[in-house]
PDB file of C-alpha atoms in Angstrom:
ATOM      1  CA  UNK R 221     -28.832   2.991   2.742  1.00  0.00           C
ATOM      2  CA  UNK R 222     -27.768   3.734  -0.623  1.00  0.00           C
ATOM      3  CA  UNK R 223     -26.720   0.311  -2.458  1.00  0.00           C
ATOM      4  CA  UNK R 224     -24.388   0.211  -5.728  1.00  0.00           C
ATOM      5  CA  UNK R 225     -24.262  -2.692  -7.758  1.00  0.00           C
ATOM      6  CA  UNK R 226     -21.215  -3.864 -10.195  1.00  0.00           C
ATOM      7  CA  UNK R 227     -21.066  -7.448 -12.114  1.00  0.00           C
ATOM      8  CA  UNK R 228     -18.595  -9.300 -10.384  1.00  0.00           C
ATOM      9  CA  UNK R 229     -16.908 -10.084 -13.753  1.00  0.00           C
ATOM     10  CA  UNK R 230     -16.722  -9.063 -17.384  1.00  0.00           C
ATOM     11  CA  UNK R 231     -14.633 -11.092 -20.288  1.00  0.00           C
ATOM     12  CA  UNK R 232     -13.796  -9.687 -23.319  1.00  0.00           C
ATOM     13  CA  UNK R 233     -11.678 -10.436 -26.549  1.00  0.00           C
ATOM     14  CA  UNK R 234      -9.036  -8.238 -27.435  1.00  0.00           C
ATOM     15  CA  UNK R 235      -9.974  -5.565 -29.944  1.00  0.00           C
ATOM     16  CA  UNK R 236     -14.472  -5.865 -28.947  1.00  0.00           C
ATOM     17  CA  UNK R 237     -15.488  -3.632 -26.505  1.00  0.00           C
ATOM     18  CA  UNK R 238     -16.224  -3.969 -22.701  1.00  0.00           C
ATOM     19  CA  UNK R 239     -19.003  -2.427 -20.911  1.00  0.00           C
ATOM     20  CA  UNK R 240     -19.090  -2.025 -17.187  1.00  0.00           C
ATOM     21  CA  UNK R 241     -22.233  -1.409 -15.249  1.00  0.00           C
ATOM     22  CA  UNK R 242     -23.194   0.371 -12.007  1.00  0.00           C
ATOM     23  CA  UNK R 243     -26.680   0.187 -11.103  1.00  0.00           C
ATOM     24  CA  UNK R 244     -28.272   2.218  -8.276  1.00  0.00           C
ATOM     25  CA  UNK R 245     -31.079   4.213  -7.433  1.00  0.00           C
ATOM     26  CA  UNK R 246     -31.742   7.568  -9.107  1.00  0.00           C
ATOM     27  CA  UNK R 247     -27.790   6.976 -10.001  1.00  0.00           C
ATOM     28  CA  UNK R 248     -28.091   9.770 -12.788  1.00  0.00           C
ATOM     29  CA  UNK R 249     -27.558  12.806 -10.550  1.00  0.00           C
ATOM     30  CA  UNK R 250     -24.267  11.482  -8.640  1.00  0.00           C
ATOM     31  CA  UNK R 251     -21.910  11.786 -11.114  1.00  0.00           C
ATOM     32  CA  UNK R 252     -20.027   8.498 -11.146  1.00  0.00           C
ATOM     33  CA  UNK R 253     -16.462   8.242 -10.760  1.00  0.00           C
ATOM     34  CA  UNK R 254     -14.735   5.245 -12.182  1.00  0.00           C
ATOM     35  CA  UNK R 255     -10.948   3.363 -10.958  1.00  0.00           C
ATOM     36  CA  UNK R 256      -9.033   1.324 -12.202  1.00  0.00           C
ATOM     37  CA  UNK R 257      -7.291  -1.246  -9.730  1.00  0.00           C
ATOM     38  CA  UNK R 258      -4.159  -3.859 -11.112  1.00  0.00           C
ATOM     39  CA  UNK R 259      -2.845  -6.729  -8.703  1.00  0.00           C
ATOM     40  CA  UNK R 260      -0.994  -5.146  -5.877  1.00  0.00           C
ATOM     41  CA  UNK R 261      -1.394  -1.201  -7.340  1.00  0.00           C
ATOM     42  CA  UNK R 262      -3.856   1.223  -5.911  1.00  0.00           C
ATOM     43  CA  UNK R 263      -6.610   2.377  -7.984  1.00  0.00           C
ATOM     44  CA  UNK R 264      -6.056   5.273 -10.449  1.00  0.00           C
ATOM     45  CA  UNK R 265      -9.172   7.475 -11.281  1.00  0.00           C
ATOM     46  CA  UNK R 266     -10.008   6.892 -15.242  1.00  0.00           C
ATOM     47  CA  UNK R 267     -13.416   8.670 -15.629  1.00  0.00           C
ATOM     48  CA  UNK R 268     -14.673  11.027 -13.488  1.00  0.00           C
ATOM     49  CA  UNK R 269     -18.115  13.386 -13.263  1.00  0.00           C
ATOM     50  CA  UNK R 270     -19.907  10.121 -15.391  1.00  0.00           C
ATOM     51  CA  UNK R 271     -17.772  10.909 -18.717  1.00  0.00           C
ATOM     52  CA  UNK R 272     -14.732  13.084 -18.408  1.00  0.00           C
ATOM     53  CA  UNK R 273     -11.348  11.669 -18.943  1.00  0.00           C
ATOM     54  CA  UNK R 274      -8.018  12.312 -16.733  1.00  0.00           C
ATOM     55  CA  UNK R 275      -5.277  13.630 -18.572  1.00  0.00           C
ATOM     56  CA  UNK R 276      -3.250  10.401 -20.115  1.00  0.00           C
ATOM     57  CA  UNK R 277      -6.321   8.341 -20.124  1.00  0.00           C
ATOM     58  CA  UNK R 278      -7.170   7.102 -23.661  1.00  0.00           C
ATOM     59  CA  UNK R 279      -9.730   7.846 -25.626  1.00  0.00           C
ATOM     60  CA  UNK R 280     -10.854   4.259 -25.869  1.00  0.00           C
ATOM     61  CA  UNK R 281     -11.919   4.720 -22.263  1.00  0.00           C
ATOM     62  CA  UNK R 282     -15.786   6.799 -22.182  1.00  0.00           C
ATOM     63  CA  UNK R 283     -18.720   7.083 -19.772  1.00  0.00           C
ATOM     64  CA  UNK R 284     -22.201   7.211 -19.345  1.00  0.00           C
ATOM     65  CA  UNK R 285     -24.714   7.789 -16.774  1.00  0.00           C
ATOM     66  CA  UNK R 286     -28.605   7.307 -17.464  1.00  0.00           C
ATOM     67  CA  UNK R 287     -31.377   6.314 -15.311  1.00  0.00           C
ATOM     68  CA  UNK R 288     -30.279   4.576 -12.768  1.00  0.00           C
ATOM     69  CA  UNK R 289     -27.134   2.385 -14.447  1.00  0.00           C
ATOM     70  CA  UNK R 290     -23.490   4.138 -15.106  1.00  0.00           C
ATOM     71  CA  UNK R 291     -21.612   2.869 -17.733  1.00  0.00           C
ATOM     72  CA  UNK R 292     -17.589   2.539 -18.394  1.00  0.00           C
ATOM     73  CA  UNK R 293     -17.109   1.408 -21.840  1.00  0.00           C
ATOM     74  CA  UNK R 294     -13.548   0.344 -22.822  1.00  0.00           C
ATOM     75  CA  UNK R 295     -12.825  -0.096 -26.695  1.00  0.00           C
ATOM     76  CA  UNK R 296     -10.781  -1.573 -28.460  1.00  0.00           C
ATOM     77  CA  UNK R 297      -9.852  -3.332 -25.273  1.00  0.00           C
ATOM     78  CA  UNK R 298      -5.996  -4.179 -24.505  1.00  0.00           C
ATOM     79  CA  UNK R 299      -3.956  -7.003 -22.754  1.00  0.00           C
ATOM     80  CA  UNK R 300      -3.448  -4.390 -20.681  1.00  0.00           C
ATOM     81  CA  UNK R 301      -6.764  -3.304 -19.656  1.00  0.00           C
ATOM     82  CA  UNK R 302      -7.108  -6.805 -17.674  1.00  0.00           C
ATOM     83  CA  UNK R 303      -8.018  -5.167 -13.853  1.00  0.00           C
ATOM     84  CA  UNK R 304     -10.639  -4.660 -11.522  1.00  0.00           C
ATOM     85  CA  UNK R 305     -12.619  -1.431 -11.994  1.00  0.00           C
ATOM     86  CA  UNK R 306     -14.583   0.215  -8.983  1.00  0.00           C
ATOM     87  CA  UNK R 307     -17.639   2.951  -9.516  1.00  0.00           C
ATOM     88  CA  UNK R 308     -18.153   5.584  -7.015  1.00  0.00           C
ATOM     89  CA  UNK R 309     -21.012   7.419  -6.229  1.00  0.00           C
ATOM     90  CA  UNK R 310     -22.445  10.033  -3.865  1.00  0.00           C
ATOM     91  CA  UNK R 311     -24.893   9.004  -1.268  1.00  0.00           C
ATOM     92  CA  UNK R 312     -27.089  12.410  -1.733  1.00  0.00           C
ATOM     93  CA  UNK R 313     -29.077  11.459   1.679  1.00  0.00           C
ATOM     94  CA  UNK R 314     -26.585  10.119   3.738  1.00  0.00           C
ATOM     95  CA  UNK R 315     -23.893  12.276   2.595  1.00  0.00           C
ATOM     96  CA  UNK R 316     -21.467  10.179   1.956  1.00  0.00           C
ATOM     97  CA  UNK R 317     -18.734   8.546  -0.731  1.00  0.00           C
ATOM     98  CA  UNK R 318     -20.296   4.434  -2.185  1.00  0.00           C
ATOM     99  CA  UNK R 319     -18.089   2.428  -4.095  1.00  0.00           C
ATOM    100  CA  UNK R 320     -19.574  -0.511  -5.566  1.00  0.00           C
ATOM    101  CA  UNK R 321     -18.371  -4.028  -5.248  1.00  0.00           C
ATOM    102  CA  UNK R 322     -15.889  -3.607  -8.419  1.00  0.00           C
ATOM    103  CA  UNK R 323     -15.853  -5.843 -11.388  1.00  0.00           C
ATOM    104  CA  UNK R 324     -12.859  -7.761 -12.658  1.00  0.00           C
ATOM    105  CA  UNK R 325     -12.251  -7.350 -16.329  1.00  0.00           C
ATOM    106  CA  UNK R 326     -10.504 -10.340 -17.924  1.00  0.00           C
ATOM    107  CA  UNK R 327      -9.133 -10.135 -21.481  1.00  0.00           C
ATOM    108  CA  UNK R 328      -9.232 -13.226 -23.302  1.00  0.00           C
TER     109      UNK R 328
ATOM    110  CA  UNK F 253       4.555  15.920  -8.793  1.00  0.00           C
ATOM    111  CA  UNK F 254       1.637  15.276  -6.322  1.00  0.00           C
ATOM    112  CA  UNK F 255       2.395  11.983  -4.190  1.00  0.00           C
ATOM    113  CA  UNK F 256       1.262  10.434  -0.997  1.00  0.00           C
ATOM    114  CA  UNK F 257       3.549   8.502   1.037  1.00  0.00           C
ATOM    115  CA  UNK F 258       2.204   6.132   3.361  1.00  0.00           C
ATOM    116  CA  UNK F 259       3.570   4.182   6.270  1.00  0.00           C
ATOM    117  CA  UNK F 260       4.781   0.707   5.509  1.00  0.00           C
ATOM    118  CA  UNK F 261       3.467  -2.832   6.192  1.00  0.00           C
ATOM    119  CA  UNK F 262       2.425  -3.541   9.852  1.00  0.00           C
ATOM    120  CA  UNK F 263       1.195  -7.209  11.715  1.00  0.00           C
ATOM    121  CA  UNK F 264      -0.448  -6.343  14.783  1.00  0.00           C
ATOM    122  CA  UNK F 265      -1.966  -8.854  17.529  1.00  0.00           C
ATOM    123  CA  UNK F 266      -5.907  -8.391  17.951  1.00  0.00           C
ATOM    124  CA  UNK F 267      -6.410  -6.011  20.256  1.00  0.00           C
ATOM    125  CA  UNK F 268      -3.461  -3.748  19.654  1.00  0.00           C
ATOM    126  CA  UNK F 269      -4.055  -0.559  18.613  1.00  0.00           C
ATOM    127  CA  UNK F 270      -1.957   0.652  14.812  1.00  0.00           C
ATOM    128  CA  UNK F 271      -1.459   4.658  13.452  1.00  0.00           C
ATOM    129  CA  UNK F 272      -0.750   4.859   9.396  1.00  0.00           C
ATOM    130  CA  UNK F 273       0.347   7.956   8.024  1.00  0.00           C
ATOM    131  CA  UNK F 274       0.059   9.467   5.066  1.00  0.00           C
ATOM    132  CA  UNK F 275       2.450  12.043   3.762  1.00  0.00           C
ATOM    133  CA  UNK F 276       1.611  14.690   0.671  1.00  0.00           C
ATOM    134  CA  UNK F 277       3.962  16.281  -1.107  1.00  0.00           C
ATOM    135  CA  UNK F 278       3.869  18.531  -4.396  1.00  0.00           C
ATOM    136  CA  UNK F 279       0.858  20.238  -3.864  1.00  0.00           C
ATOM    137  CA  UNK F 280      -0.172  22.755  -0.878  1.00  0.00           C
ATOM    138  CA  UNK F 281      -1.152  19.774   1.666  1.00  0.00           C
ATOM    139  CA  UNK F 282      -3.203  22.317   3.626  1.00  0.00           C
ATOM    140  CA  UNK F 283      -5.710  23.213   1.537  1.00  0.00           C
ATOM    141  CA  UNK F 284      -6.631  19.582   0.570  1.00  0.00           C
ATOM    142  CA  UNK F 285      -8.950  16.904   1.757  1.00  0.00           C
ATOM    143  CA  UNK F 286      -7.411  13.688   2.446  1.00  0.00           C
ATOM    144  CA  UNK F 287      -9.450  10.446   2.493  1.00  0.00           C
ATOM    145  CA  UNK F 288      -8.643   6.771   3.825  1.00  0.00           C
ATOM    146  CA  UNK F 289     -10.402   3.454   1.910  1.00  0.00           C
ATOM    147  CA  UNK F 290     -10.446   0.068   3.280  1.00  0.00           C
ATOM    148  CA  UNK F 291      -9.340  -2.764   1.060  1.00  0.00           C
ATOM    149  CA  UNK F 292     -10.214  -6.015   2.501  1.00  0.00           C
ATOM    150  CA  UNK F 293      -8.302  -9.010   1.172  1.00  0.00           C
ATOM    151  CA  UNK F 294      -9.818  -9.962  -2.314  1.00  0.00           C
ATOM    152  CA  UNK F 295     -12.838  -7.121  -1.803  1.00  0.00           C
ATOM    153  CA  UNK F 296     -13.830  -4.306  -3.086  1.00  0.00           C
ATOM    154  CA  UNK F 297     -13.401  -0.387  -1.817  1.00  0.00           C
ATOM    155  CA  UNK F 298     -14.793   1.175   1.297  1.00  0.00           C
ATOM    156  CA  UNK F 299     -14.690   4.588   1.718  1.00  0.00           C
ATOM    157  CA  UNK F 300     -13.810   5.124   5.742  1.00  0.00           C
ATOM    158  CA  UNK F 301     -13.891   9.190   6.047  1.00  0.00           C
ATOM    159  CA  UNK F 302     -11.927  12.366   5.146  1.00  0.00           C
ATOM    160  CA  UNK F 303     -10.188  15.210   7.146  1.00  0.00           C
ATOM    161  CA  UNK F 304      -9.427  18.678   5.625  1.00  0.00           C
ATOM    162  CA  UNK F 305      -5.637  19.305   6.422  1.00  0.00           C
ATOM    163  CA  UNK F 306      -6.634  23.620   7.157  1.00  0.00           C
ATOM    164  CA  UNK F 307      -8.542  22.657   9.832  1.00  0.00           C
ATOM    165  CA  UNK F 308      -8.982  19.155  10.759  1.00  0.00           C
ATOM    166  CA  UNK F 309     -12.741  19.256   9.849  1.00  0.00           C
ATOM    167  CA  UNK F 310     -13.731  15.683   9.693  1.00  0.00           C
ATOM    168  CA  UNK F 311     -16.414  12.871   8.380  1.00  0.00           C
ATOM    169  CA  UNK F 312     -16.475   9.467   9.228  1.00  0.00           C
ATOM    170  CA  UNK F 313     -19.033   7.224   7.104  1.00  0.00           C
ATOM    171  CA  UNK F 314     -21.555   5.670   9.174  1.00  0.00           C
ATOM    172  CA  UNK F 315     -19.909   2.476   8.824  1.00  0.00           C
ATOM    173  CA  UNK F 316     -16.326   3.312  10.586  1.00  0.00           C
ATOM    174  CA  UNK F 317     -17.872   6.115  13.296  1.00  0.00           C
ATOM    175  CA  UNK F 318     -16.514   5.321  16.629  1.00  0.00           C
ATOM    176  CA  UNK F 319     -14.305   2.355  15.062  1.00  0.00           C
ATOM    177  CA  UNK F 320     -11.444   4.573  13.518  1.00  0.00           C
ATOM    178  CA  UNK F 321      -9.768   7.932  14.138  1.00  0.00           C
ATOM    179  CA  UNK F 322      -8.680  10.093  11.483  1.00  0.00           C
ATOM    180  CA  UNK F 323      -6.189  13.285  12.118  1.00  0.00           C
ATOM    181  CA  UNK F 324      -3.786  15.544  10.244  1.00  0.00           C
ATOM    182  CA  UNK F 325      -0.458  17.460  11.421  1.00  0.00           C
ATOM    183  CA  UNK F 326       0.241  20.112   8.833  1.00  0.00           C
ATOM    184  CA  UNK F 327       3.419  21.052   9.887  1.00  0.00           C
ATOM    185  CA  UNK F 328       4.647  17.744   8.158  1.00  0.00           C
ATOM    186  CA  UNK F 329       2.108  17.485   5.247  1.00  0.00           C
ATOM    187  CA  UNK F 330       0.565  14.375   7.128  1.00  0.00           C
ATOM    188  CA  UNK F 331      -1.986  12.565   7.857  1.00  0.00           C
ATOM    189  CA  UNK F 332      -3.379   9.890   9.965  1.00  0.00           C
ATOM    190  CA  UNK F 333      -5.274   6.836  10.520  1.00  0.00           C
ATOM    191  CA  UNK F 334      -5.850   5.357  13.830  1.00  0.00           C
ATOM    192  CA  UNK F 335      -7.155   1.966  14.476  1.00  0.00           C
ATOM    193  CA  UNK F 336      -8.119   0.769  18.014  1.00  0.00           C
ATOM    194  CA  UNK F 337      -8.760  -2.930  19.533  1.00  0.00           C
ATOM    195  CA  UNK F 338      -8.050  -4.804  15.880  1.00  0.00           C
ATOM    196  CA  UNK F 339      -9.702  -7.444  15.388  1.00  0.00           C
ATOM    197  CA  UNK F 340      -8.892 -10.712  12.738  1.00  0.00           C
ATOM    198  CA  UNK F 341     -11.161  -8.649  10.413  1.00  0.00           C
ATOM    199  CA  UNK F 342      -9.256  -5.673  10.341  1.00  0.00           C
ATOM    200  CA  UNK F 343      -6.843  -7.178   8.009  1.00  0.00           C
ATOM    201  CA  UNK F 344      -6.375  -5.168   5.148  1.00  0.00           C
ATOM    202  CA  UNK F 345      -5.325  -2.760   2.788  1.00  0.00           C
ATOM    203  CA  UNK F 346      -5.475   0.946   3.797  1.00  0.00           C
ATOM    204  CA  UNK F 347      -5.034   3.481   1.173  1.00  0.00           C
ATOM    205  CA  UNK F 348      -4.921   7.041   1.551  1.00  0.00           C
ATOM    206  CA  UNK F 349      -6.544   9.668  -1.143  1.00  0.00           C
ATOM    207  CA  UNK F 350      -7.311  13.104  -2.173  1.00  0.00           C
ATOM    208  CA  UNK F 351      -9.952  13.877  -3.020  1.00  0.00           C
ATOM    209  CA  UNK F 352     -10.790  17.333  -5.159  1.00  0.00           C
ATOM    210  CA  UNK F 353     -13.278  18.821  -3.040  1.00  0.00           C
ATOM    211  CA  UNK F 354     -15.177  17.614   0.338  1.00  0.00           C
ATOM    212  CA  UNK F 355     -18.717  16.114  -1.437  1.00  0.00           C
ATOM    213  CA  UNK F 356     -18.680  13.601  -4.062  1.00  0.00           C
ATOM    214  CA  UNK F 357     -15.616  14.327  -5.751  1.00  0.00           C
ATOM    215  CA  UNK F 358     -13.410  11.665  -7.177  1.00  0.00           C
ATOM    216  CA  UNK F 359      -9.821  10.907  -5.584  1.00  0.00           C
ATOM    217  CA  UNK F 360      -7.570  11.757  -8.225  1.00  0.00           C
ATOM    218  CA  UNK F 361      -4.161  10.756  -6.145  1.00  0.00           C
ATOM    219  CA  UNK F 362      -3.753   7.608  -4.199  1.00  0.00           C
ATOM    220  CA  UNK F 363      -1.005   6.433  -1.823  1.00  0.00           C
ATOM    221  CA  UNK F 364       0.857   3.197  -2.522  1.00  0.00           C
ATOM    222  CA  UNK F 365      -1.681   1.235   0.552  1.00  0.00           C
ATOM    223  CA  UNK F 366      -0.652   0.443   3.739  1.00  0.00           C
ATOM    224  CA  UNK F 367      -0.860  -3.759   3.959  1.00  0.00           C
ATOM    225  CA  UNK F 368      -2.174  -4.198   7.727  1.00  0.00           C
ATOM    226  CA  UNK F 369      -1.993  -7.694   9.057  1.00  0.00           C
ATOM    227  CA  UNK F 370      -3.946  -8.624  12.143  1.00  0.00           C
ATOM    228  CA  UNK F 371      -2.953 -12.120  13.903  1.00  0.00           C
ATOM    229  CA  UNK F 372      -2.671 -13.819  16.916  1.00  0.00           C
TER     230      UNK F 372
END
């Protein structure tokens, strides 16, 4: 089965810049979708199709998909950016939605 | 405004059987997908299966086939997920989504989660 693989946690200072990974196989021609979960809130999509943006996302939230890791890359990282963040993925052979294990994003 | 509604918090004895609902509004329900995730207790997402309202075509992932039942009654905007013989492990948050199209699209609305608690 198709296995997705997030760092369990990523620290950052306010104002550097945070980079979340997804790593899977062949991950490049998914198109990874990207969430953003606070304590007791349910997720909100903030990158979609590797690198487009939801309307009322900001800018300092991009994305990138190469190879077989799928990056979120926050700048300029906030306070309020502190949350877990999930990647999802389509398994092309089973046919079927993967999230990966999500990765808590502390700001220091 | 798009919004899904669901059901509020339920405790349930193992064994029991549960229904959530999910209820869309601002949008024409019918011609949606709607998708249920599994949130267990400090965990990540699992993606449990999807029903299109127009017809009730449905797809379970392979890891909730045969555990879970997933339906829709359009002539509320609603639907549902059904849970047979809980177990301890069951215990969880159940969210509701939509999803923009059937394969690989992202969920761009969620419901508020449905906290289920299983316990003897």
């Amino acid at each position: 089965s198709f296995v997705v693989t997030q760092p369990p946690s990523v620290s950052v200072a306010p104002g550097e810049t945070a980079r979340i990974t997804c790593r899977g196989d062949t991950i490049e021609r998914r198109g990874a979708h990207w969430y953003q979960q606070k304590p007791g809130q349910a997720p909100v999509l903030v990158m979609y199709y590797d690198s487009d943006r939801p309307s009322g996302i900001p800018e300092r939230f991009s994305g990138h998909n190469s190879g077989n890791t799928a990056t979120l890359t926050i700048s300029r990282v906030e306070a309020g950016d502190e949350a877990d963040y999930h990647c999802q993925l389509w398994d092309i052979s089973g046919y079927h939605r993967v999230f990966g294990g999500g990765t808590k994003l502390t700001v220091l | 405004e798009v919004q899904l509604v669901q059901s509020g918090a339920e405790v349930k004895k193992p064994g029991e059987s549960l229904k959530i609902s999910c209820t869309g509004s601002g949008y024409k329900f019918s011609t949606y997908w709607i998708g249920w995730v599994r949130q267990m207790p400090g965990k990540g997402l699992e993606w449990m299966g999807l029903i299109y309202a127009g017809d009730s075509d449905t797809i379970y992932s392979p890891s909730f086939r045969g555990q879970v039942s997933i339906s829709v009654d359009t002539s509320i905007n609603t639907a549902f997920l059904q849970l047979s013989g809980l177990a301890i492990s069951d215990t969880a948050i159940y969210y509701c989504a939509r999803p923009l199209c059937r394969d690989g699209c992202p969920f761009d609305y969620w419901g508020q989660g449905t906290l289920v608690t299983v316990s003897s």
